[in-house]
Structure formats: structure tokens, C-alpha cells
Short mmCIF file of C-alpha atoms and ligand atoms in Angstrom, two decimals:
data_model
loop_
_atom_site.label_atom_id
_atom_site.label_comp_id
_atom_site.label_asym_id
_atom_site.label_seq_id
_atom_site.Cartn_x
_atom_site.Cartn_y
_atom_site.Cartn_z
CA MET A 1 11.18 2.84 12.96
CA ALA A 2 7.27 2.45 10.71
CA HIS A 3 7.25 5.00 7.74
CA LEU A 4 4.46 6.98 6.71
CA ILE A 5 2.55 6.60 3.25
CA VAL A 6 0.00 9.23 2.26
CA ALA A 7 -2.20 7.66 0.01
CA MET A 8 -3.18 10.77 -2.87
CA ASP A 9 -6.57 9.73 -3.62
CA PHE A 10 -8.06 13.35 -5.39
CA PRO A 11 -10.30 13.77 -8.45
CA THR A 12 -8.38 16.11 -10.20
CA ALA A 13 -4.45 16.29 -10.88
CA GLU A 14 -4.70 19.90 -8.91
CA ASP A 15 -5.80 19.31 -6.14
CA LEU A 16 -3.37 16.05 -5.57
CA LEU A 17 -0.80 18.84 -6.28
CA GLN A 18 -1.99 21.26 -3.97
CA CYS A 19 -2.28 18.08 -0.59
CA ALA A 20 1.69 17.37 -2.03
CA LYS A 21 2.82 20.56 -1.87
CA ALA A 22 1.10 20.91 1.81
CA ILE A 23 2.35 17.31 3.20
CA LYS A 24 6.20 17.67 1.40
CA GLY A 25 9.14 18.23 3.88
CA THR A 26 6.83 16.46 6.11
CA VAL A 27 5.90 13.11 5.25
CA GLU A 28 9.41 10.92 2.70
CA TRP A 29 6.06 8.51 1.30
CA CYS A 30 3.08 9.28 -0.94
CA LYS A 31 1.11 6.81 -2.43
CA VAL A 32 -0.92 6.97 -6.01
CA GLY A 33 -3.83 4.21 -6.71
CA LEU A 34 -6.15 4.13 -9.32
CA GLU A 35 -8.55 7.22 -9.18
CA ALA A 36 -4.96 9.23 -9.76
CA PHE A 37 -3.27 7.26 -12.22
CA VAL A 38 -6.30 6.98 -14.60
CA LEU A 39 -6.04 10.82 -14.34
CA GLN A 40 -2.97 11.27 -14.89
CA GLY A 41 -0.44 9.00 -15.91
CA PRO A 42 3.15 7.62 -14.94
CA ALA A 43 4.56 11.58 -15.31
CA LEU A 44 2.21 12.33 -11.27
CA ILE A 45 5.07 9.93 -10.35
CA SER A 46 8.18 10.91 -11.71
CA ARG A 47 6.34 15.27 -10.68
CA LEU A 48 6.12 13.52 -6.88
CA GLU A 49 9.80 12.17 -6.95
CA ASP A 50 10.53 15.55 -8.58
CA MET A 51 8.81 16.93 -5.31
CA GLY A 52 11.42 14.35 -2.79
CA PHE A 53 8.42 12.01 -1.92
CA LYS A 54 9.71 8.30 -3.29
CA VAL A 55 6.39 7.25 -4.40
CA PHE A 56 4.06 3.86 -3.97
CA LEU A 57 2.34 2.69 -6.70
CA ASP A 58 -0.85 0.75 -5.72
CA LEU A 59 -2.65 -0.43 -8.64
CA LYS A 60 -2.67 -4.03 -7.34
CA TYR A 61 -2.36 -6.59 -10.45
CA TYR A 62 -3.66 -9.39 -10.93
CA ASP A 63 -3.48 -10.96 -14.36
CA ILE A 64 -2.36 -13.85 -15.43
CA PRO A 65 1.02 -14.57 -14.77
CA ASN A 66 3.20 -12.39 -18.57
CA THR A 67 0.88 -9.60 -18.16
CA VAL A 68 1.50 -8.48 -15.07
CA ALA A 69 5.37 -9.08 -15.08
CA ALA A 70 4.55 -6.76 -17.95
CA ALA A 71 2.84 -4.58 -16.58
CA VAL A 72 5.73 -4.77 -13.52
CA ARG A 73 8.34 -4.04 -15.23
CA THR A 74 6.76 -0.71 -17.36
CA ALA A 75 5.92 0.21 -13.80
CA SER A 76 9.49 -1.06 -12.35
CA ARG A 77 10.90 2.13 -15.45
CA SER A 78 8.51 4.61 -14.11
CA GLY A 79 10.67 5.58 -11.01
CA ALA A 80 7.74 3.59 -7.86
CA ARG A 81 9.36 2.60 -5.12
CA LEU A 82 7.18 -0.25 -3.95
CA LEU A 83 4.02 -2.11 -6.58
CA THR A 84 0.74 -4.00 -4.98
CA ILE A 85 0.12 -7.15 -6.71
CA HIS A 86 -2.85 -9.82 -5.67
CA THR A 87 -1.69 -12.65 -3.50
CA GLN A 88 -4.76 -14.49 -5.08
CA GLY A 89 -3.46 -13.88 -8.65
CA GLY A 90 -1.65 -16.97 -7.14
CA GLU A 91 1.74 -18.30 -6.96
CA ALA A 92 2.82 -18.41 -11.05
CA MET A 93 1.25 -14.90 -10.99
CA CYS A 94 3.93 -13.57 -7.77
CA ARG A 95 6.90 -15.55 -9.08
CA ALA A 96 6.39 -13.59 -12.51
CA ALA A 97 6.13 -10.39 -10.76
CA MET A 98 8.87 -11.07 -9.22
CA GLU A 99 11.14 -12.19 -11.80
CA ALA A 100 10.22 -8.89 -13.46
CA ALA A 101 11.22 -6.21 -10.98
CA LYS A 102 14.50 -8.25 -10.43
CA GLU A 103 15.22 -7.58 -14.13
CA ALA A 104 14.87 -4.00 -12.86
CA GLY A 105 18.57 -4.41 -10.50
CA ASP A 106 19.35 -2.66 -7.30
CA LYS A 107 16.61 -0.07 -8.31
CA ARG A 108 14.31 -2.58 -8.34
CA PRO A 109 10.49 -1.22 -6.87
CA LEU A 110 9.37 -3.54 -3.38
CA ILE A 111 6.38 -5.91 -4.85
CA PHE A 112 4.46 -6.25 -2.32
CA GLY A 113 0.84 -8.87 -2.76
CA VAL A 114 -2.50 -7.57 -1.11
CA THR A 115 -3.54 -10.38 1.44
CA CYS A 116 -7.49 -8.88 2.24
CA LEU A 117 -9.07 -5.43 1.42
CA THR A 118 -8.92 -3.61 4.88
CA SER A 119 -12.89 -3.00 3.65
CA PHE A 120 -13.66 -6.78 3.87
CA ALA A 121 -15.52 -7.88 7.33
CA ASP A 122 -16.01 -10.98 8.05
CA GLY A 123 -18.98 -12.98 5.54
CA GLN A 124 -17.87 -10.45 3.00
CA MET A 125 -15.25 -12.11 0.79
CA PRO A 126 -17.05 -13.56 -2.13
CA GLY A 127 -16.50 -17.48 -1.82
CA ILE A 128 -13.97 -16.97 1.63
CA HIS A 129 -16.09 -18.85 5.24
CA GLU A 130 -13.54 -18.36 7.52
CA PRO A 131 -13.19 -15.22 9.29
CA VAL A 132 -11.18 -12.70 7.06
CA SER A 133 -7.96 -12.39 9.00
CA GLY A 134 -7.56 -16.03 9.46
CA PHE A 135 -7.69 -15.50 5.81
CA ALA A 136 -5.13 -12.69 5.25
CA ARG A 137 -2.48 -14.41 7.51
CA SER A 138 -3.39 -18.29 5.34
CA LEU A 139 -2.12 -16.03 2.16
CA ALA A 140 0.32 -13.93 3.60
CA GLY A 141 2.18 -17.48 4.69
CA MET A 142 2.14 -18.14 0.80
CA ALA A 143 3.63 -15.09 0.12
CA ASP A 144 6.53 -15.13 1.93
CA SER A 145 6.84 -18.96 0.52
CA TRP A 146 6.56 -17.20 -3.20
CA GLY A 147 9.05 -14.85 -2.43
CA LEU A 148 7.31 -11.43 -1.98
CA ASP A 149 8.97 -9.04 -0.29
CA GLY A 150 5.86 -8.02 1.30
CA VAL A 151 2.20 -7.98 1.95
CA VAL A 152 -0.33 -5.37 2.52
CA CYS A 153 -2.48 -6.68 5.25
CA SER A 154 -4.75 -4.87 8.10
CA GLY A 155 -2.42 -3.88 11.59
CA GLN A 156 -4.61 -6.76 12.42
CA GLU A 157 -2.95 -9.03 11.04
CA ALA A 158 0.50 -6.87 11.31
CA GLY A 159 2.15 -9.15 14.16
CA TYR A 160 0.98 -12.49 12.48
CA VAL A 161 2.82 -11.39 9.18
CA LYS A 162 5.83 -10.23 11.47
CA GLN A 163 6.33 -12.66 13.49
CA ASN A 164 5.60 -15.65 11.42
CA THR A 165 7.36 -14.87 8.17
CA SER A 166 9.98 -12.64 6.50
CA LEU A 167 7.65 -10.10 4.64
CA MET A 168 7.28 -6.72 5.45
CA ALA A 169 4.26 -5.66 6.13
CA LEU A 170 1.80 -2.25 4.75
CA CYS A 171 -1.17 -1.58 6.56
CA PRO A 172 -3.93 -0.08 5.02
CA GLY A 173 -7.19 0.57 7.05
CA ILE A 174 -5.27 3.09 9.76
CA ARG A 175 -7.63 5.47 11.83
CA PRO A 176 -6.49 7.48 15.01
CA ALA A 177 -8.87 7.62 17.62
CA GLY A 178 -12.80 8.59 16.69
CA ALA A 179 -11.51 9.30 13.60
CA ALA A 180 -15.01 7.86 11.23
CA THR A 181 -13.80 4.93 9.32
CA ASN A 182 -15.57 5.67 6.43
CA ASP A 183 -15.84 2.25 4.47
CA GLN A 184 -13.06 0.55 6.20
CA ALA A 185 -14.09 -2.32 7.78
CA ARG A 186 -10.74 -3.66 9.79
CA VAL A 187 -9.40 -1.21 11.44
CA VAL A 188 -6.56 0.02 14.09
CA THR A 189 -5.14 3.15 15.30
CA PRO A 190 -0.99 4.23 13.75
CA ALA A 191 0.40 3.73 17.39
CA MET A 192 -1.30 0.07 17.44
CA ALA A 193 -0.21 -0.40 13.35
CA VAL A 194 3.61 0.49 14.69
CA GLN A 195 2.85 -2.10 18.39
CA ALA A 196 2.14 -4.20 15.60
CA GLY A 197 5.19 -4.23 13.97
CA ALA A 198 4.25 -2.61 10.78
CA ASP A 199 6.66 -0.89 8.22
CA PHE A 200 4.60 1.07 5.92
CA LEU A 201 0.89 2.97 7.52
CA VAL A 202 -0.85 3.97 4.35
CA VAL A 203 -3.24 6.65 5.96
CA GLY A 204 -5.52 8.35 3.85
CA ARG A 205 -8.54 10.77 4.14
CA PRO A 206 -8.14 11.38 7.86
CA ILE A 207 -4.84 13.46 6.26
CA THR A 208 -6.22 14.36 3.11
CA ARG A 209 -9.60 15.16 3.31
CA ALA A 210 -8.53 17.74 7.49
CA ALA A 211 -8.53 20.89 7.32
CA SER A 212 -4.81 20.38 7.53
CA PRO A 213 -3.22 17.62 5.62
CA ALA A 214 0.32 19.13 7.35
CA ALA A 215 -1.08 18.97 11.17
CA ALA A 216 -3.20 15.38 10.42
CA ALA A 217 0.17 13.81 9.18
CA SER A 218 2.17 15.62 12.11
CA ALA A 219 0.44 14.09 14.40
CA ILE A 220 0.54 11.28 12.92
CA LEU A 221 3.84 10.66 12.72
CA GLU A 222 4.07 11.90 16.29
CA GLU A 223 1.81 9.34 17.36
CA MET A 224 3.72 7.10 15.65
CA ALA A 225 6.50 7.55 16.99
CA ARG A 226 5.73 7.95 20.64
O1 C5P B 1 -8.76 7.04 2.95
P1 C5P B 1 -8.14 5.71 3.09
O2 C5P B 1 -7.05 5.61 4.49
O3 C5P B 1 -8.95 4.60 3.78
O4 C5P B 1 -7.60 5.48 2.24
C1 C5P B 1 -6.49 3.24 2.22
C2 C5P B 1 -5.43 3.69 0.84
O5 C5P B 1 -5.26 2.58 0.92
C3 C5P B 1 -7.07 4.14 -0.31
O6 C5P B 1 -5.86 4.20 -1.04
C4 C5P B 1 -7.08 2.32 -0.50
O7 C5P B 1 -6.92 2.26 -2.29
C5 C5P B 1 -5.27 1.48 0.02
N1 C5P B 1 -6.21 0.73 0.45
C6 C5P B 1 -6.86 -0.37 1.15
N2 C5P B 1 -7.15 -0.90 1.71
C7 C5P B 1 -5.62 -2.61 1.16
C8 C5P B 1 -5.25 -1.83 0.24
C9 C5P B 1 -4.58 -0.12 -0.63
O8 C5P B 1 -7.56 0.57 1.77
N3 C5P B 1 -5.75 -3.11 1.35
#
């Protein structure tokens, strides 16, 4: 059964915590990304864990292997259950991230490699002339051979990942039928992502900007279960 993760992208701590209270009990996982982390730091992760959430820390590390390993080590002590790095950081960086995470033992966070951002359509990735989905699939194959736990990919690539690798697939770019796509390009509906075998669905604005975030989350969970 796939898990729903709500992307808590908010400009203030008050707004974020108000949404967290609203979806508490409905959703098990939430995502702390760049905006919230820069605003509030690791204390926010503890706060959300104390409220009962499992926290996905989405900082998408991309740096030299030593720096990424150190950042993974620090994040592993934050209570986050899942971290992201960029698969395009290459083999040495990805392997260093995994080794650093494993130092945390049984309680280590899962390490997922971002393949191609879901906001990229064909022709928009600098230097990449092949279709974005094809490039994302190639990166997933590499992530598998480098021993990552999973990849971040669009729902359009999740089927390939589940059928051809041993990786878990975490999919942003999820939009219920008829919802605004915003800046996302490679979107699928919650039902399509589940059908493709996605392990985690990340949904932000369709839930966080809804009049009732809890009702929007419940509707997506119902669609995922159907
Ligand atoms: O609001 P929306 O549902 O588009 O939010 C998607 C979330 O997933 C954002 O927080 C974004 O940073 C994140 N994300 C993404 N595409 C990726 C990786 C992460 O949209 N490839």
C-alpha cells in the first residue's frame, strides 16, 4: 500500500503548524523542504515527529561526496525517516551518502535519489536532449546499481522503476483529475501513481492550499485505496 506524504511548503511556522494540526490523524507522513527547513531548522522535524508524523526531509543534497556524507550524518540524527540526494551527484556521492546513513544503524533514514524534477518537460533540462522520462529511467538504473533505497521520479516513470529495479519509488507531481498543475510538468493522478506501483506519493498544494486540507487529503487517500 502506497503512503501519502504531504509537502508542508509554507512561508511561516504558524501556517505550517496550522496545516499539520488539520491533517494530523488523517496523514501519517509529511515533508519538510527547503522553505520550511531554512525558516525553522531541525526543531521543526522534532516538533512534527512529536505530533506523530513521520518526516521526510527533502533537501536534495548535491555536493562533493565528503560534504554530502557529513550532511547525511547530521540529518540522520534529526529524526527524519527519509532524505533526498541528487542522483546526478554521481556514484561516489551516492555511495558516500548511503555509507553515512548506515552509520545510524537500524534507525537510519532511507536515502532516495532525485532523478529528474517533475517540473521538467522534454527539452527543459540543461544539456539533456533525450526525453526527460528516458533520462530519469537511466538515472534510476544507476541509482539501483549504486545501492540507494529508492528514487524520486514522476508517476510516468514509476512503473519502469518498479519493474526493472529493486528501488522504492517516491512520486511528486501528483494531481487529482482537474486540479491545477502549477509549475509541475510530468503529472499523474493519485490512482495512476498507485497503479504504476509507487511506494510514496508526495502532494503539496492540492492539499495545503485547499479550503479543508484534511478533506482534500482524505479524498486523495480514498482515490489511492480504490
Ligand atoms: O505542491 P506540489 O504538490 O507541486 O509539491 C510537490 C513537492 O514535491 C514540492 O515540495 C517539491 O519541492 C517536491 N518535489 C517535486 N519534484 C521532485 C522532487 C520533489 O515536486 N522531483
